[in-house]
XYZ file of C-alpha atoms in Angstrom:
470
model
C 64.698 4.072 255.119
C 63.147 6.402 257.566
C 64.257 10.294 256.634
C 64.063 13.099 258.888
C 64.569 15.489 256.710
C 61.313 16.821 257.518
C 62.319 17.551 261.366
C 63.224 21.197 262.041
C 66.376 22.569 262.344
C 65.716 23.845 265.393
C 65.698 22.891 268.419
C 64.892 19.036 269.713
C 64.524 17.585 272.674
C 65.805 14.153 274.177
C 62.404 12.460 273.907
C 62.513 13.500 270.445
C 66.496 11.882 269.689
C 65.592 8.812 270.853
C 62.961 8.302 269.111
C 64.394 9.316 266.049
C 67.142 6.119 267.183
C 65.220 4.245 268.179
C 63.175 3.849 264.546
C 66.068 4.244 262.967
C 67.001 0.750 264.821
C 63.155 -1.071 263.973
C 63.797 -0.658 259.868
C 67.348 -1.688 259.779
C 66.150 -5.233 261.836
C 62.496 -4.770 259.480
C 64.859 -5.332 256.281
C 66.548 -8.402 257.772
C 64.636 -11.461 257.496
C 65.336 -14.533 259.588
C 66.285 -17.799 257.635
C 63.618 -19.915 257.130
C 64.245 -23.789 257.672
C 63.050 -26.188 255.677
C 64.455 -29.018 253.275
C 64.703 -27.331 249.613
C 61.934 -28.061 247.417
C 61.473 -27.189 243.672
C 58.394 -27.577 242.109
C 59.571 -29.782 238.981
C 60.981 -31.861 242.143
C 57.736 -31.493 244.112
C 55.459 -32.559 240.742
C 57.915 -36.152 240.592
C 57.748 -36.796 243.417
C 54.565 -36.312 243.501
C 53.696 -38.865 240.313
C 55.603 -41.548 242.854
C 54.658 -41.362 246.049
C 50.724 -40.042 245.522
C 49.244 -43.199 247.174
C 46.140 -41.626 245.065
C 47.860 -42.100 242.201
C 48.895 -45.392 242.546
C 45.496 -46.494 243.006
C 44.818 -44.631 238.942
C 48.010 -47.118 238.285
C 45.954 -50.213 239.209
C 42.538 -49.315 238.133
C 44.449 -49.462 234.105
C 46.173 -52.069 235.595
C 42.640 -53.915 236.189
C 41.500 -52.980 232.839
C 43.872 -54.470 230.830
C 43.665 -57.376 233.137
C 39.697 -57.050 232.027
C 41.109 -57.079 228.482
C 43.222 -60.207 229.090
C 39.555 -62.115 230.255
C 37.739 -60.975 227.510
C 40.091 -62.639 225.135
C 39.703 -66.128 226.732
C 36.250 -65.995 226.216
C 37.275 -67.141 222.823
C 38.172 -70.644 224.029
C 36.116 -73.848 224.389
C 35.338 -74.522 227.584
C 35.653 -78.633 228.352
C 34.186 -79.356 231.924
C 35.127 -82.945 233.579
C 32.043 -83.921 236.077
C 32.727 -87.463 237.730
C 30.194 -88.896 241.050
C 29.035 -91.391 242.640
C 25.611 -92.245 243.781
C 23.528 -94.401 246.368
C 20.356 -95.092 246.628
C 17.184 -96.581 245.479
C 16.237 -97.608 241.993
C 12.267 -97.215 241.025
C 12.084 -95.023 237.433
C 9.139 -93.502 236.833
C 9.316 -92.322 232.671
C 7.820 -89.437 232.219
C 8.589 -85.604 230.647
C 9.798 -82.147 233.161
C 10.220 -78.314 231.319
C 13.500 -77.153 233.452
C 12.724 -75.777 236.131
C 14.916 -75.222 239.503
C 16.520 -78.165 241.113
C 15.930 -81.526 239.437
C 17.448 -85.178 239.912
C 17.079 -87.127 237.696
C 15.029 -91.048 237.808
C 15.675 -92.228 234.571
C 15.383 -96.047 232.891
C 12.382 -98.823 232.866
C 9.114 -98.293 234.977
C 10.175 -101.387 237.822
C 7.037 -103.073 238.905
C 6.364 -102.352 242.651
C 8.066 -99.821 245.255
C 11.218 -101.011 246.523
C 13.906 -98.498 248.809
C 16.619 -101.293 248.406
C 19.476 -98.992 247.460
C 22.125 -99.881 244.972
C 25.497 -97.754 243.766
C 25.781 -95.791 240.402
C 27.714 -94.030 239.130
C 28.626 -91.631 236.535
C 31.422 -89.851 235.222
C 31.174 -86.800 232.017
C 33.272 -85.014 229.320
C 31.432 -82.272 227.891
C 33.127 -79.845 225.925
C 31.382 -76.553 224.252
C 32.889 -73.887 221.926
C 30.941 -70.822 220.403
C 32.412 -69.718 217.024
C 29.467 -67.769 215.991
C 28.572 -65.473 217.964
C 26.719 -62.765 215.728
C 29.805 -59.911 216.936
C 28.734 -60.282 220.567
C 32.418 -61.330 220.819
C 33.508 -58.334 219.273
C 31.368 -56.500 221.734
C 32.425 -57.048 224.953
C 36.273 -56.969 223.273
C 35.717 -53.247 222.078
C 33.682 -52.822 225.676
C 36.618 -53.759 227.338
C 38.623 -51.764 225.293
C 36.610 -48.895 226.404
C 37.288 -49.493 229.918
C 41.408 -49.643 229.277
C 40.992 -46.563 227.777
C 38.538 -44.702 230.185
C 41.331 -46.074 233.636
C 43.804 -44.515 231.515
C 42.367 -41.419 230.908
C 41.724 -41.401 234.019
C 44.848 -41.914 236.029
C 45.863 -39.235 233.250
C 43.876 -36.923 234.084
C 43.945 -37.536 238.137
C 47.761 -36.878 237.906
C 47.142 -33.390 235.931
C 45.214 -32.622 238.647
C 47.427 -33.826 241.347
C 50.036 -31.646 238.894
C 47.824 -28.493 239.910
C 47.074 -29.352 243.544
C 50.701 -29.104 243.948
C 51.958 -26.205 241.914
C 48.845 -23.894 243.475
C 49.547 -25.351 247.075
C 53.608 -24.960 246.209
C 52.543 -20.930 245.317
C 50.260 -20.576 248.111
C 53.406 -21.668 250.435
C 55.316 -19.238 249.279
C 53.088 -16.775 249.402
C 52.378 -17.074 252.914
C 56.059 -17.528 253.429
C 56.065 -14.447 252.351
C 53.445 -12.971 254.204
C 54.324 -14.201 257.250
C 57.137 -12.254 256.838
C 55.807 -9.114 256.287
C 54.282 -10.061 259.895
C 57.281 -10.435 261.609
C 59.151 -7.160 260.498
C 55.806 -5.446 261.126
C 56.238 -7.164 265.090
C 59.782 -5.845 264.494
C 58.842 -2.125 263.508
C 55.445 -2.560 265.716
C 57.777 -3.051 268.962
C 60.368 -0.538 269.006
C 57.885 2.132 268.256
C 55.707 0.613 271.270
C 58.412 1.294 273.307
C 60.476 4.380 272.220
C 56.561 5.468 272.331
C 55.614 4.222 276.197
C 59.453 5.898 277.093
C 57.588 9.277 275.767
C 54.626 9.341 277.399
C 56.597 8.565 280.839
C 58.915 11.300 279.975
C 54.993 13.609 280.234
C 56.851 13.759 276.318
C 53.252 12.392 274.900
C 49.942 11.886 277.308
C 49.693 8.318 277.999
C 46.079 7.083 276.261
C 49.223 6.466 273.325
C 50.482 3.810 275.202
C 47.819 2.687 275.387
C 47.824 2.632 271.385
C 50.287 1.104 271.404
C 50.226 -1.889 273.066
C 46.901 -2.427 271.263
C 49.013 -2.211 268.332
C 51.935 -4.562 269.007
C 48.797 -7.311 270.046
C 47.464 -6.460 266.702
C 50.870 -6.647 265.511
C 51.210 -10.377 267.034
C 47.882 -11.639 265.881
C 49.003 -11.318 262.492
C 51.737 -13.044 262.641
C 50.662 -16.111 264.485
C 47.555 -16.597 261.971
C 50.344 -16.199 259.361
C 51.672 -19.125 260.799
C 49.240 -21.154 261.191
C 48.340 -20.537 257.723
C 52.218 -21.358 256.550
C 51.230 -24.955 258.519
C 48.215 -25.064 256.542
C 50.217 -25.276 253.733
C 53.203 -26.943 254.388
C 50.616 -30.355 255.851
C 48.855 -30.213 252.804
C 51.604 -30.519 250.649
C 53.635 -32.704 252.107
C 50.198 -35.121 252.330
C 50.194 -34.051 247.967
C 53.733 -35.387 247.796
C 52.880 -38.456 249.962
C 55.882 -37.190 253.037
C 54.997 -37.382 256.319
C 56.279 -34.633 258.491
C 58.106 -32.728 256.217
C 58.625 -29.364 256.408
C 59.918 -27.470 252.272
C 61.476 -24.850 251.107
C 60.178 -23.895 247.603
C 62.211 -21.437 245.120
C 61.906 -18.076 245.494
C 62.319 -17.114 242.070
C 58.231 -17.136 241.714
C 57.826 -14.060 244.694
C 60.965 -12.408 242.322
C 60.453 -13.419 239.024
C 57.554 -12.070 236.806
C 56.267 -14.789 234.002
C 56.330 -12.566 230.064
C 52.878 -13.303 228.655
C 53.175 -16.228 226.390
C 50.664 -17.690 224.393
C 49.533 -21.604 225.841
C 49.712 -24.300 223.281
C 46.482 -26.266 221.791
C 47.307 -29.869 222.785
C 43.892 -32.142 224.376
C 43.744 -31.703 227.684
C 43.044 -34.663 229.719
C 39.287 -33.864 231.140
C 37.877 -33.284 227.703
C 39.480 -36.486 227.355
C 38.087 -37.811 229.738
C 35.116 -37.251 229.163
C 35.686 -39.012 225.645
C 36.680 -42.135 226.959
C 33.716 -41.680 229.439
C 30.867 -41.760 226.216
C 33.187 -44.320 224.359
C 32.481 -46.413 227.370
C 28.646 -46.121 227.692
C 28.431 -45.870 223.605
C 30.163 -49.998 223.021
C 28.022 -50.575 226.753
C 25.432 -50.199 224.246
C 26.473 -51.911 221.519
C 26.710 -54.683 224.352
C 23.674 -54.746 225.473
C 21.967 -54.473 221.939
C 23.967 -58.105 221.082
C 23.157 -59.677 223.310
C 19.288 -59.853 221.648
C 21.590 -62.290 218.975
C 21.761 -65.640 218.929
C 24.873 -67.916 219.924
C 26.052 -70.664 217.402
C 27.708 -73.814 220.077
C 29.793 -76.678 218.765
C 29.141 -79.548 222.117
C 30.662 -82.419 222.678
C 30.414 -84.930 224.740
C 31.401 -88.404 226.446
C 30.726 -90.076 229.452
C 30.387 -93.109 231.277
C 27.782 -95.041 233.934
C 27.533 -97.689 236.272
C 24.857 -98.593 237.916
C 24.171 -101.880 240.672
C 20.929 -102.769 238.868
C 22.043 -105.010 235.978
C 20.029 -105.367 232.052
C 17.873 -107.948 233.143
C 16.870 -106.933 236.713
C 19.029 -108.116 238.901
C 20.569 -106.326 241.508
C 23.745 -105.665 242.673
C 23.696 -104.188 246.225
C 27.788 -104.275 246.550
C 30.480 -101.718 245.112
C 30.180 -103.302 241.381
C 27.777 -101.058 241.054
C 30.225 -98.278 241.483
C 32.418 -98.690 238.118
C 31.386 -97.740 235.337
C 30.382 -100.218 232.898
C 28.680 -98.004 229.960
C 30.204 -95.833 227.578
C 29.171 -92.700 225.066
C 29.854 -90.246 223.268
C 27.880 -87.542 221.581
C 28.832 -84.117 218.468
C 26.096 -81.948 217.587
C 25.766 -78.208 216.440
C 23.628 -75.922 218.934
C 22.113 -72.580 218.628
C 20.838 -70.092 221.931
C 18.009 -67.773 220.918
C 16.294 -66.403 223.689
C 13.008 -64.752 221.676
C 10.828 -62.951 224.136
C 14.463 -61.106 224.752
C 13.835 -58.255 222.448
C 11.397 -55.904 225.010
C 14.110 -56.059 228.304
C 17.005 -55.709 226.095
C 15.627 -52.725 224.843
C 14.750 -51.356 227.151
C 18.156 -51.511 228.792
C 19.836 -50.191 225.639
C 17.025 -47.176 226.202
C 18.437 -46.724 229.638
C 22.492 -47.019 228.815
C 21.842 -44.634 225.744
C 20.424 -41.568 227.432
C 23.265 -41.602 230.562
C 25.243 -41.745 226.607
C 23.338 -37.849 225.763
C 23.935 -37.749 229.466
C 27.717 -36.879 229.463
C 27.942 -36.164 226.176
C 25.872 -32.979 227.478
C 28.605 -32.581 230.590
C 31.207 -32.536 227.858
C 29.023 -29.363 226.312
C 29.890 -28.043 230.021
C 33.243 -28.816 230.170
C 34.163 -27.209 227.218
C 32.065 -24.148 227.875
C 33.978 -24.023 231.596
C 37.733 -24.207 230.068
C 37.025 -22.052 227.110
C 35.960 -19.466 230.570
C 38.825 -19.988 231.974
C 40.789 -19.913 229.483
C 39.652 -16.075 229.619
C 39.397 -15.425 232.802
C 43.250 -16.419 233.099
C 44.680 -13.986 230.458
C 42.448 -11.626 232.054
C 44.532 -11.807 235.563
C 47.693 -12.082 233.282
C 46.922 -8.683 232.491
C 45.771 -7.783 235.692
C 49.232 -8.903 236.973
C 51.141 -7.215 235.101
C 49.171 -4.196 236.463
C 49.453 -4.837 239.959
C 53.409 -5.647 239.156
C 53.612 -1.698 238.299
C 51.232 -0.064 240.664
C 52.870 -2.126 244.460
C 56.912 -0.360 244.025
C 55.084 2.837 243.836
C 52.276 1.901 246.042
C 55.053 1.160 248.746
C 57.333 3.951 247.845
C 54.484 6.332 248.702
C 53.389 4.149 252.204
C 56.816 4.491 253.145
C 57.115 8.161 252.382
C 53.462 9.145 254.000
C 54.692 6.539 257.171
C 57.341 8.727 257.203
C 55.715 12.096 257.034
C 52.851 11.182 260.309
C 56.556 9.876 262.358
C 57.331 13.288 260.921
C 54.488 15.312 262.723
C 54.404 13.426 265.352
C 57.805 14.165 266.551
C 56.953 17.674 266.213
C 53.384 17.232 268.126
C 51.836 18.069 264.941
C 49.666 14.715 264.471
C 48.566 11.830 266.810
C 49.639 8.661 267.737
C 46.472 7.307 265.846
C 47.910 8.894 262.209
C 50.235 7.384 262.431
C 48.739 3.823 263.234
C 46.501 4.814 259.582
C 50.791 5.453 258.493
C 51.079 1.921 259.226
C 48.470 -0.707 258.388
C 48.735 1.089 254.748
C 52.631 0.439 255.105
C 51.563 -2.824 255.864
C 49.085 -3.315 252.917
C 51.069 -1.541 251.146
C 54.842 -4.487 251.715
C 52.087 -6.928 251.274
C 50.993 -6.390 248.031
C 54.356 -5.583 246.991
C 55.481 -9.021 247.767
C 52.778 -10.825 246.738
C 52.133 -9.297 243.061
C 54.790 -12.136 241.454
C 53.460 -14.981 243.016
C 49.328 -13.535 242.232
C 51.441 -13.927 237.826
C 52.334 -16.762 238.434
C 49.388 -18.442 239.934
C 46.970 -16.668 236.705
C 49.974 -19.076 234.679
C 48.898 -22.198 236.185
C 45.097 -20.970 235.854
C 46.423 -20.959 232.150
C 48.032 -23.807 232.319
C 44.696 -25.587 234.149
C 42.381 -24.657 230.919
C 45.756 -25.119 229.007
C 45.300 -28.993 229.853
C 49.516 -29.157 229.281
C 51.539 -28.340 231.807
C 54.264 -28.221 230.532
C 53.871 -24.669 229.522
C 53.793 -23.371 232.907
C 57.828 -24.403 232.939
C 58.243 -22.689 229.606
C 59.133 -18.785 231.365
C 61.602 -20.379 233.371
C 63.138 -22.832 230.817
C 66.395 -21.474 230.305
């Protein structure tokens, strides 16, 4: 509270009594906090809302399911394939003997060579059933299976890391919203205090007890105080909107738990837990190595078991007779065949080697990024510890600063009341009090921000709740 014990005990003018009374009212009003409208929200509730409602986390979950579906698809490659086909054609019967190499699209022309060229057409048909199974792939199938599982592991690690990152974003925005709400309350108190002070100074200036320039300075101070309040309100609205976006809740106003503005966290040692970001980096390395293995094993041969049956019909008989009707469309000859096939591309080695080298270099790049991430997390942990120590020291100094600023403000008011100080002196003391009040309300919040930084470096978000768990 403001004290006027430093005033002289002599005769006090009516203007000075008015100044004392109005300043006392301003002090009382500055300690009253206006209620904040908004839905009460604890940090755990915010994190749960983000986990279940954030669309981009749902997108990550779908990517994990897609990776699992890819594994199921890879398993089906062990199954044999059976292809059925059939056609009925109508065309000329001129046949030409000879050999053709398999390139492009080839229309087969089989049969004995005809005596002359004829464009007479007959019906023909062909129906086939071809089965192929590759029980021996010399490691190609296991490599593809390992790649699919590595892709699933990467998708899951990506989802876990995104969830952890989202938790950090939510907690950061949550604490930022608390800080901006505290700043807004400080600005509201300051606006009320400055308004009363301006009114008093203006009355004194009108009564000739103070120069007119004092009232002008008071109006400027009031305008500046209101601008600071508008800026704080704008920041609060921005944090509200950002938090609603992170929680997947459109157009909601939140009231976070003020515990993080009133309670300092104790010093704790973060647990040694696997970091989601490092886990994601390691999964990316594993996936790159699996891809390289698949590429290298593409050069290996593939052993296949083959089986087929087919039937054929033709309007051209074995004796050269021609049936121009639909009778040629019915199959008249049936065949079957079984065999073993081996496919090996002898000259594919340079291409495979080039692809494998490119994939290996990408994997080495991922390993370098992994080491960089380790370095950054280590330095972040050191920085978080230093910030906690500084936050503890700030918590000790902030009340001393506030008490000194209040006393300095009261003294300047008393001197101004006695005509021994100018309005500029009062304004400077007012700025010092504003800064001290701001530092006081942000002390605990800054400490929790440091704990959040520790949590981000540790990779275990449960550590953040350890200090406040009953």
